Amino acid sequence: MRVAILGGGINGFSCAVRIQEHFQQRNQPIEVTVLSEDFSPNTTGDGSAGLWGPYLLGKTPASSVNKWSKGMHDFLQELWLSEDAGEAGICLIPVIRVTTTDTPVADFWRDIVYGCQEVPQKLLDEYNANRDKKFKSGLHFVTYTSEPRKLLPYLMKRFEKRGGHIVKQKIESLTEFCENTNYEVIVNCTGLGSFKLLGDEKMYPVRGQVSRVKAPWLYYVLLDESDDGNYIIPNMDTVVLGGTHQENDFNISVCPNDKKFIVEGCNQLVPPLEKATHLFDWVGQRPGRPNLRLESEQFDKQLVIHNYGHGGSGVTLAWGCASEVLDILEKAMEKLHQQKSKL
């Protein structure tokens, strides 16, 4: 069976590795190729901090977000316990998620993380000491970061080591690609690119700007869940300060006002960050959609499985969504086998 994965980001390579290794472990013939215009370090995921943290995605059922998030969390735990943890950029880290609103931090995922508890009032008081807008509640727990700048090259290497193919190619029309290829299965993980590839007008960019600083003494994540909140996420070599969430904003240049909001906001949360060395700023466009699309359709002779519209949760959902793609593929193969058996 020949499978084409369209998209060289974290979801594309998660699907590629998941499908490839599954069939190889069962000694079933499989040839998987990843095709994309860009690869790491030039993907949207490369700029993100890679913190595992599920968010509700519009009309996407919470039960699905929970399932896919757990799939990724289990995968990260497996990697963290392996000798590949360092190469893949996997770290176990304490997280504090707080909010200034009356609505508590969503906790539909609290059974997945380690040691999730309410933030005690004493700690909230410490953070509120020099703030006009006070934090009203929060959760603290332990989970993983998986830096895409390290995880993506690791997955690419793991994929190629097992015979996978990586092709740099820009594909502008899924219909034309299907008409001129002999792949039997095509998995569409093009994210924001699905706007042009499929004409999916539900897709929209969600602009994200961050600053990276050097602060090796910081060993925990702090997230303000408020609409105008900041976040501080340590990676292995840098700390990511964020951020923005600007829907339908096509500007990919660094905005000085956004940088001021990010740096000053994070410095207020953790004052010692004022002495941190600034490294660089980054802007990316998350693939926004009213709901994540994960489903299949038949294109002439090809089975096409769509997996895109992850918003800012691409890393959090990647392996779980890849497992769902594999389930869809296996069910389609079983159905085809049953049809042939009846002939």
mmCIF file of C-alpha atoms in Angstrom:
data_model
loop_
_atom_site.group_PDB
_atom_site.id
_atom_site.type_symbol
_atom_site.label_atom_id
_atom_site.label_comp_id
_atom_site.label_asym_id
_atom_site.label_seq_id
_atom_site.Cartn_x
_atom_site.Cartn_y
_atom_site.Cartn_z
ATOM 1 C CA MET A 1 0.000 0.000 0.000
ATOM 2 C CA ARG A 2 1.310 3.432 -0.943
ATOM 3 C CA VAL A 3 0.409 6.311 1.363
ATOM 4 C CA ALA A 4 1.028 10.034 0.809
ATOM 5 C CA ILE A 5 1.062 12.429 3.740
ATOM 6 C CA LEU A 6 0.511 16.029 2.670
ATOM 7 C CA GLY A 7 2.084 18.409 5.184
ATOM 8 C CA GLY A 8 5.504 18.430 6.826
ATOM 9 C CA GLY A 9 4.498 19.720 10.242
ATOM 10 C CA ILE A 10 3.983 17.937 13.547
ATOM 11 C CA ASN A 11 0.657 16.402 12.486
ATOM 12 C CA GLY A 12 1.979 15.262 9.125
ATOM 13 C CA PHE A 13 4.969 13.440 10.581
ATOM 14 C CA SER A 14 2.962 12.036 13.486
ATOM 15 C CA CYS A 15 0.623 10.425 10.943
ATOM 16 C CA ALA A 16 3.545 9.235 8.834
ATOM 17 C CA VAL A 17 5.339 7.552 11.736
ATOM 18 C CA ARG A 18 2.154 6.146 13.270
ATOM 19 C CA ILE A 19 0.972 4.533 10.015
ATOM 20 C CA GLN A 20 4.408 3.340 8.933
ATOM 21 C CA GLU A 21 5.343 1.672 12.221
ATOM 22 C CA HIS A 22 1.914 0.105 12.709
ATOM 23 C CA PHE A 23 1.966 -1.765 9.402
ATOM 24 C CA GLN A 24 5.657 -2.638 9.608
ATOM 25 C CA GLN A 25 5.147 -4.200 13.030
ATOM 26 C CA ARG A 26 2.523 -6.435 11.434
ATOM 27 C CA ASN A 27 4.801 -7.267 8.510
ATOM 28 C CA GLN A 28 2.350 -5.723 6.074
ATOM 29 C CA PRO A 29 3.817 -3.979 3.002
ATOM 30 C CA ILE A 30 3.665 -0.198 3.344
ATOM 31 C CA GLU A 31 5.323 2.711 1.575
ATOM 32 C CA VAL A 32 4.823 6.142 3.131
ATOM 33 C CA THR A 33 5.888 9.459 1.592
ATOM 34 C CA VAL A 34 5.619 12.914 3.179
ATOM 35 C CA LEU A 35 5.210 15.742 0.680
ATOM 36 C CA SER A 36 5.395 19.407 1.681
ATOM 37 C CA GLU A 37 6.530 22.806 0.495
ATOM 38 C CA ASP A 38 8.367 23.376 3.796
ATOM 39 C CA PHE A 39 9.917 21.253 6.516
ATOM 40 C CA SER A 40 11.538 21.931 9.880
ATOM 41 C CA PRO A 41 12.831 24.458 10.838
ATOM 42 C CA ASN A 42 10.415 26.380 8.608
ATOM 43 C CA THR A 43 7.048 25.113 9.878
ATOM 44 C CA THR A 44 4.597 26.939 12.144
ATOM 45 C CA GLY A 45 5.228 24.348 14.844
ATOM 46 C CA ASP A 46 8.932 25.180 14.983
ATOM 47 C CA GLY A 47 8.148 28.494 16.638
ATOM 48 C CA SER A 48 5.908 27.086 19.350
ATOM 49 C CA ALA A 49 6.954 26.077 22.851
ATOM 50 C CA GLY A 50 5.406 22.625 22.530
ATOM 51 C CA LEU A 51 3.632 22.630 25.894
ATOM 52 C CA TRP A 52 1.045 19.866 26.221
ATOM 53 C CA GLY A 53 -2.173 21.654 27.086
ATOM 54 C CA PRO A 54 -5.594 20.968 25.525
ATOM 55 C CA TYR A 55 -8.069 23.713 24.720
ATOM 56 C CA LEU A 56 -11.618 23.412 23.454
ATOM 57 C CA LEU A 57 -11.643 23.954 19.682
ATOM 58 C CA GLY A 58 -14.944 25.594 18.822
ATOM 59 C CA LYS A 59 -17.498 22.939 17.895
ATOM 60 C CA THR A 60 -15.040 20.059 18.262
ATOM 61 C CA PRO A 61 -16.492 17.734 20.960
ATOM 62 C CA ALA A 62 -14.654 17.965 24.292
ATOM 63 C CA SER A 63 -14.636 14.159 24.441
ATOM 64 C CA SER A 64 -12.657 14.049 21.179
ATOM 65 C CA VAL A 65 -10.193 16.713 22.348
ATOM 66 C CA ASN A 66 -9.730 14.731 25.562
ATOM 67 C CA LYS A 67 -9.153 11.464 23.679
ATOM 68 C CA TRP A 68 -6.650 12.916 21.218
ATOM 69 C CA SER A 69 -4.849 14.863 23.947
ATOM 70 C CA LYS A 70 -4.458 11.738 26.043
ATOM 71 C CA GLY A 71 -3.036 9.929 23.015
ATOM 72 C CA MET A 72 -0.296 12.555 22.757
ATOM 73 C CA HIS A 73 0.315 12.607 26.509
ATOM 74 C CA ASP A 74 0.793 8.818 26.518
ATOM 75 C CA PHE A 75 3.195 9.107 23.566
ATOM 76 C CA LEU A 76 5.220 11.824 25.326
ATOM 77 C CA GLN A 77 5.387 9.711 28.480
ATOM 78 C CA GLU A 78 6.710 6.807 26.411
ATOM 79 C CA LEU A 79 9.357 9.048 24.834
ATOM 80 C CA TRP A 80 10.287 10.652 28.169
ATOM 81 C CA LEU A 81 10.983 7.209 29.626
ATOM 82 C CA SER A 82 13.122 6.236 26.634
ATOM 83 C CA GLU A 83 16.699 7.008 25.646
ATOM 84 C CA ASP A 84 15.316 9.331 22.945
ATOM 85 C CA ALA A 85 13.903 11.917 25.372
ATOM 86 C CA GLY A 86 16.760 14.401 25.020
ATOM 87 C CA GLU A 87 16.943 14.183 21.246
ATOM 88 C CA ALA A 88 13.158 14.554 20.960
ATOM 89 C CA GLY A 89 13.081 17.575 23.296
ATOM 90 C CA ILE A 90 10.799 15.993 25.911
ATOM 91 C CA CYS A 91 10.752 17.522 29.411
ATOM 92 C CA LEU A 92 8.527 16.944 32.428
ATOM 93 C CA ILE A 93 7.617 20.301 33.941
ATOM 94 C CA PRO A 94 5.346 21.875 36.608
ATOM 95 C CA VAL A 95 2.556 24.076 35.228
ATOM 96 C CA ILE A 96 0.396 26.764 36.821
ATOM 97 C CA ARG A 97 -2.704 27.878 34.863
ATOM 98 C CA VAL A 98 -4.542 30.848 36.392
ATOM 99 C CA THR A 99 -7.309 33.202 35.303
ATOM 100 C CA THR A 100 -8.630 36.648 36.197
ATOM 101 C CA THR A 101 -12.164 35.749 35.091
ATOM 102 C CA ASP A 102 -14.998 34.323 37.170
ATOM 103 C CA THR A 103 -14.934 31.182 35.005
ATOM 104 C CA PRO A 104 -12.497 28.601 36.404
ATOM 105 C CA VAL A 105 -9.772 27.139 34.200
ATOM 106 C CA ALA A 106 -11.234 24.307 32.096
ATOM 107 C CA ASP A 107 -10.253 20.972 33.628
ATOM 108 C CA PHE A 108 -11.762 18.291 31.351
ATOM 109 C CA TRP A 109 -8.202 16.967 30.989
ATOM 110 C CA ARG A 110 -7.236 16.891 34.680
ATOM 111 C CA ASP A 111 -7.332 13.082 34.857
ATOM 112 C CA ILE A 112 -4.561 12.934 32.215
ATOM 113 C CA VAL A 113 -1.883 15.131 33.824
ATOM 114 C CA TYR A 114 0.002 14.363 37.026
ATOM 115 C CA GLY A 115 -1.148 15.669 40.420
ATOM 116 C CA CYS A 116 -3.691 18.260 39.284
ATOM 117 C CA GLN A 117 -4.899 20.456 42.170
ATOM 118 C CA GLU A 118 -6.422 23.860 42.772
ATOM 119 C CA VAL A 119 -3.923 26.702 43.168
ATOM 120 C CA PRO A 120 -3.982 27.659 46.871
ATOM 121 C CA GLN A 121 -5.108 31.168 47.764
ATOM 122 C CA LYS A 122 -1.711 31.912 49.316
ATOM 123 C CA LEU A 123 0.004 31.455 45.952
ATOM 124 C CA LEU A 124 -2.676 33.504 44.170
ATOM 125 C CA ASP A 125 -2.061 36.297 46.683
ATOM 126 C CA GLU A 126 1.660 36.245 45.889
ATOM 127 C CA TYR A 127 1.017 36.637 42.164
ATOM 128 C CA ASN A 128 -1.616 39.326 42.812
ATOM 129 C CA ALA A 129 0.655 41.467 44.995
ATOM 130 C CA ASN A 130 1.605 43.924 42.238
ATOM 131 C CA ARG A 131 -1.337 43.444 39.865
ATOM 132 C CA ASP A 132 -4.408 45.541 39.195
ATOM 133 C CA LYS A 133 -6.304 42.607 37.636
ATOM 134 C CA LYS A 134 -6.316 39.849 40.224
ATOM 135 C CA PHE A 135 -6.148 36.116 39.582
ATOM 136 C CA LYS A 136 -9.266 34.475 40.979
ATOM 137 C CA SER A 137 -8.510 30.788 40.565
ATOM 138 C CA GLY A 138 -6.198 28.306 38.909
ATOM 139 C CA LEU A 139 -4.830 24.786 38.630
ATOM 140 C CA HIS A 140 -1.335 23.428 39.101
ATOM 141 C CA PHE A 141 -0.059 20.087 37.818
ATOM 142 C CA VAL A 142 2.856 18.430 36.036
ATOM 143 C CA THR A 143 2.965 17.610 32.318
ATOM 144 C CA TYR A 144 5.298 17.643 29.295
ATOM 145 C CA THR A 145 6.855 20.035 26.867
ATOM 146 C CA SER A 146 7.944 18.635 23.510
ATOM 147 C CA GLU A 147 9.859 21.266 21.568
ATOM 148 C CA PRO A 148 8.882 20.990 17.897
ATOM 149 C CA ARG A 149 12.335 22.317 16.957
ATOM 150 C CA LYS A 150 13.653 19.053 18.382
ATOM 151 C CA LEU A 151 10.632 16.737 18.102
ATOM 152 C CA LEU A 152 10.133 17.333 14.371
ATOM 153 C CA PRO A 153 13.724 16.463 13.361
ATOM 154 C CA TYR A 154 13.497 13.424 15.647
ATOM 155 C CA LEU A 155 10.295 12.189 13.981
ATOM 156 C CA MET A 156 11.761 12.852 10.532
ATOM 157 C CA LYS A 157 14.854 10.832 11.395
ATOM 158 C CA ARG A 158 12.758 8.024 12.895
ATOM 159 C CA PHE A 159 10.569 7.993 9.770
ATOM 160 C CA GLU A 160 13.453 7.925 7.287
ATOM 161 C CA LYS A 161 15.313 5.270 9.266
ATOM 162 C CA ARG A 162 12.417 2.882 8.588
ATOM 163 C CA GLY A 163 12.408 3.621 4.874
ATOM 164 C CA GLY A 164 10.067 6.602 4.714
ATOM 165 C CA HIS A 165 10.390 9.113 1.882
ATOM 166 C CA ILE A 166 10.439 12.901 2.258
ATOM 167 C CA VAL A 167 9.705 14.993 -0.845
ATOM 168 C CA LYS A 168 9.803 18.786 -1.074
ATOM 169 C CA GLN A 169 6.861 19.613 -3.328
ATOM 170 C CA LYS A 170 4.202 22.299 -3.380
ATOM 171 C CA ILE A 171 0.719 20.904 -4.005
ATOM 172 C CA GLU A 172 -1.946 23.486 -4.822
ATOM 173 C CA SER A 173 -4.942 21.294 -5.695
ATOM 174 C CA LEU A 174 -5.931 18.053 -4.028
ATOM 175 C CA THR A 175 -8.115 17.101 -7.000
ATOM 176 C CA GLU A 176 -5.231 17.514 -9.462
ATOM 177 C CA PHE A 177 -2.869 15.632 -7.155
ATOM 178 C CA CYS A 178 -5.284 12.707 -6.920
ATOM 179 C CA GLU A 179 -5.756 12.633 -10.673
ATOM 180 C CA ASN A 180 -2.016 12.450 -11.330
ATOM 181 C CA THR A 181 -0.750 10.091 -8.653
ATOM 182 C CA ASN A 182 -0.763 6.386 -7.891
ATOM 183 C CA TYR A 183 -0.987 6.678 -4.121
ATOM 184 C CA GLU A 184 -3.849 4.617 -2.754
ATOM 185 C CA VAL A 185 -4.246 6.627 0.456
ATOM 186 C CA ILE A 186 -3.712 10.358 0.943
ATOM 187 C CA VAL A 187 -3.657 11.961 4.388
ATOM 188 C CA ASN A 188 -4.207 15.722 4.297
ATOM 189 C CA CYS A 189 -2.369 17.475 7.129
ATOM 190 C CA THR A 190 -1.812 20.808 5.379
ATOM 191 C CA GLY A 191 -3.293 22.968 8.137
ATOM 192 C CA LEU A 192 -3.889 26.508 6.938
ATOM 193 C CA GLY A 193 -2.903 25.338 3.457
ATOM 194 C CA SER A 194 -6.239 23.530 3.194
ATOM 195 C CA PHE A 195 -7.800 26.904 2.436
ATOM 196 C CA LYS A 196 -6.239 26.779 -1.038
ATOM 197 C CA LEU A 197 -5.750 23.028 -1.379
ATOM 198 C CA LEU A 198 -9.445 22.263 -0.851
ATOM 199 C CA GLY A 199 -11.077 25.657 -1.042
ATOM 200 C CA ASP A 200 -12.034 25.251 2.617
ATOM 201 C CA GLU A 201 -13.299 28.716 3.483
ATOM 202 C CA LYS A 202 -13.742 27.748 7.118
ATOM 203 C CA MET A 203 -9.983 28.014 7.570
ATOM 204 C CA TYR A 204 -8.521 31.249 8.957
ATOM 205 C CA PRO A 205 -5.145 32.315 10.369
ATOM 206 C CA VAL A 206 -4.667 32.887 14.090
ATOM 207 C CA ARG A 207 -1.617 35.089 14.462
ATOM 208 C CA GLY A 208 0.759 34.252 17.289
ATOM 209 C CA GLN A 209 3.769 36.325 18.322
ATOM 210 C CA VAL A 210 6.284 35.290 20.988
ATOM 211 C CA SER A 211 9.651 36.363 22.357
ATOM 212 C CA ARG A 212 12.400 33.972 23.367
ATOM 213 C CA VAL A 213 14.772 34.803 26.204
ATOM 214 C CA LYS A 214 17.574 33.103 28.076
ATOM 215 C CA ALA A 215 16.523 32.344 31.663
ATOM 216 C CA PRO A 216 17.961 28.937 32.608
ATOM 217 C CA TRP A 217 16.918 29.381 36.236
ATOM 218 C CA LEU A 218 13.200 29.138 35.388
ATOM 219 C CA TYR A 219 11.812 25.627 35.878
ATOM 220 C CA TYR A 220 8.023 26.003 35.712
ATOM 221 C CA VAL A 221 5.307 27.138 33.308
ATOM 222 C CA LEU A 222 2.953 30.009 34.134
ATOM 223 C CA LEU A 223 -0.138 30.581 31.977
ATOM 224 C CA ASP A 224 -2.687 33.368 32.380
ATOM 225 C CA GLU A 225 -5.869 31.928 30.820
ATOM 226 C CA SER A 226 -7.555 35.341 30.582
ATOM 227 C CA ASP A 227 -8.304 36.636 27.070
ATOM 228 C CA ASP A 228 -5.572 39.250 27.463
ATOM 229 C CA GLY A 229 -3.232 37.008 29.438
ATOM 230 C CA ASN A 230 0.452 36.186 28.991
ATOM 231 C CA TYR A 231 2.337 32.922 29.274
ATOM 232 C CA ILE A 232 5.851 31.822 30.202
ATOM 233 C CA ILE A 233 7.051 28.417 28.996
ATOM 234 C CA PRO A 234 10.618 27.161 29.543
ATOM 235 C CA ASN A 235 12.131 24.974 26.821
ATOM 236 C CA MET A 236 15.441 23.110 27.035
ATOM 237 C CA ASP A 237 17.615 26.057 25.927
ATOM 238 C CA THR A 238 15.316 29.092 25.988
ATOM 239 C CA VAL A 239 12.146 30.418 27.599
ATOM 240 C CA VAL A 240 9.140 31.330 25.436
ATOM 241 C CA LEU A 241 7.238 34.471 26.404
ATOM 242 C CA GLY A 242 3.821 34.986 24.881
ATOM 243 C CA GLY A 243 1.715 35.778 23.360
ATOM 244 C CA THR A 244 -0.988 36.814 20.986
ATOM 245 C CA HIS A 245 -4.103 35.123 19.592
ATOM 246 C CA GLN A 246 -5.260 37.360 16.740
ATOM 247 C CA GLU A 247 -7.855 35.776 14.461
ATOM 248 C CA ASN A 248 -7.864 36.594 10.728
ATOM 249 C CA ASP A 249 -4.606 38.545 11.095
ATOM 250 C CA PHE A 250 -2.299 37.885 8.143
ATOM 251 C CA ASN A 251 0.619 39.983 9.420
ATOM 252 C CA ILE A 252 3.715 37.787 9.815
ATOM 253 C CA SER A 253 6.047 40.634 10.846
ATOM 254 C CA VAL A 254 7.042 41.297 14.449
ATOM 255 C CA CYS A 255 4.796 43.987 15.913
ATOM 256 C CA PRO A 256 6.525 46.330 18.442
ATOM 257 C CA ASN A 257 3.282 46.860 20.373
ATOM 258 C CA ASP A 258 2.756 43.110 20.700
ATOM 259 C CA LYS A 259 6.349 42.692 21.840
ATOM 260 C CA LYS A 260 5.835 45.371 24.505
ATOM 261 C CA PHE A 261 2.644 43.636 25.695
ATOM 262 C CA ILE A 262 4.426 40.276 25.858
ATOM 263 C CA VAL A 263 7.628 41.378 27.574
ATOM 264 C CA GLU A 264 6.042 43.763 30.080
ATOM 265 C CA GLY A 265 3.223 41.335 30.877
ATOM 266 C CA CYS A 266 5.586 38.431 31.504
ATOM 267 C CA ASN A 267 7.943 40.600 33.552
ATOM 268 C CA GLN A 268 5.011 41.539 35.771
ATOM 269 C CA LEU A 269 4.178 37.860 36.290
ATOM 270 C CA VAL A 270 7.791 36.891 37.041
ATOM 271 C CA PRO A 271 9.832 40.062 37.823
ATOM 272 C CA PRO A 272 13.293 38.401 37.558
ATOM 273 C CA LEU A 273 12.610 38.006 33.818
ATOM 274 C CA GLU A 274 13.513 41.699 33.496
ATOM 275 C CA LYS A 275 17.151 40.585 33.671
ATOM 276 C CA ALA A 276 16.760 37.786 31.128
ATOM 277 C CA THR A 277 18.703 38.098 27.868
ATOM 278 C CA HIS A 278 16.422 38.658 24.872
ATOM 279 C CA LEU A 279 17.245 36.262 22.030
ATOM 280 C CA PHE A 280 14.710 36.763 19.245
ATOM 281 C CA ASP A 281 11.046 37.282 18.359
ATOM 282 C CA TRP A 282 8.877 35.037 16.191
ATOM 283 C CA VAL A 283 5.512 35.265 14.444
ATOM 284 C CA GLY A 284 3.459 32.376 13.084
ATOM 285 C CA GLN A 285 -0.063 31.641 11.872
ATOM 286 C CA ARG A 286 -1.981 28.875 13.591
ATOM 287 C CA PRO A 287 -4.531 26.971 11.465
ATOM 288 C CA GLY A 288 -7.855 28.152 12.845
ATOM 289 C CA ARG A 289 -11.192 26.508 12.045
ATOM 290 C CA PRO A 290 -14.618 26.388 13.789
ATOM 291 C CA ASN A 291 -13.969 22.669 14.351
ATOM 292 C CA LEU A 292 -11.076 20.335 13.725
ATOM 293 C CA ARG A 293 -11.654 18.257 10.597
ATOM 294 C CA LEU A 294 -10.759 14.583 11.010
ATOM 295 C CA GLU A 295 -12.689 12.442 8.547
ATOM 296 C CA SER A 296 -12.341 10.529 5.281
ATOM 297 C CA GLU A 297 -13.789 10.821 1.813
ATOM 298 C CA GLN A 298 -13.369 8.945 -1.450
ATOM 299 C CA PHE A 299 -11.576 10.686 -4.328
ATOM 300 C CA ASP A 300 -12.014 8.535 -7.432
ATOM 301 C CA LYS A 301 -9.602 5.672 -6.657
ATOM 302 C CA GLN A 302 -8.017 7.177 -3.548
ATOM 303 C CA LEU A 303 -9.072 7.221 0.080
ATOM 304 C CA VAL A 304 -8.441 10.726 1.416
ATOM 305 C CA ILE A 305 -8.271 11.281 5.184
ATOM 306 C CA HIS A 306 -8.391 14.886 6.377
ATOM 307 C CA ASN A 307 -6.623 15.907 9.586
ATOM 308 C CA TYR A 308 -6.374 19.687 9.928
ATOM 309 C CA GLY A 309 -7.700 22.752 11.755
ATOM 310 C CA HIS A 310 -5.888 22.150 15.074
ATOM 311 C CA GLY A 311 -5.621 25.841 15.963
ATOM 312 C CA GLY A 312 -2.991 26.334 18.656
ATOM 313 C CA SER A 313 -3.262 22.704 19.821
ATOM 314 C CA GLY A 314 -1.287 21.054 17.029
ATOM 315 C CA VAL A 315 1.374 19.553 19.276
ATOM 316 C CA THR A 316 -1.088 18.609 22.014
ATOM 317 C CA LEU A 317 -3.311 16.638 19.647
ATOM 318 C CA ALA A 318 -0.777 15.309 17.121
ATOM 319 C CA TRP A 319 -0.265 11.679 18.155
ATOM 320 C CA GLY A 320 -3.873 11.174 19.251
ATOM 321 C CA CYS A 321 -5.150 12.488 15.921
ATOM 322 C CA ALA A 322 -2.606 10.308 14.099
ATOM 323 C CA SER A 323 -4.013 7.260 15.906
ATOM 324 C CA GLU A 324 -7.511 8.299 14.810
ATOM 325 C CA VAL A 325 -6.275 8.586 11.211
ATOM 326 C CA LEU A 326 -4.864 5.060 11.509
ATOM 327 C CA ASP A 327 -8.206 3.772 12.860
ATOM 328 C CA ILE A 328 -10.051 5.333 9.911
ATOM 329 C CA LEU A 329 -7.579 3.759 7.483
ATOM 330 C CA GLU A 330 -7.859 0.291 9.018
ATOM 331 C CA LYS A 331 -11.668 0.395 9.037
ATOM 332 C CA ALA A 332 -11.654 1.429 5.371
ATOM 333 C CA MET A 333 -9.305 -1.450 4.530
ATOM 334 C CA GLU A 334 -11.484 -3.907 6.448
ATOM 335 C CA LYS A 335 -14.587 -2.688 4.622
ATOM 336 C CA LEU A 336 -12.838 -3.065 1.261
ATOM 337 C CA HIS A 337 -11.712 -6.574 2.195
ATOM 338 C CA GLN A 338 -15.287 -7.542 3.113
ATOM 339 C CA GLN A 339 -16.597 -6.202 -0.175
ATOM 340 C CA LYS A 340 -14.036 -8.201 -2.135
ATOM 341 C CA SER A 341 -14.887 -11.346 -0.135
ATOM 342 C CA LYS A 342 -18.536 -11.072 -1.196
ATOM 343 C CA LEU A 343 -17.645 -10.953 -4.907
#
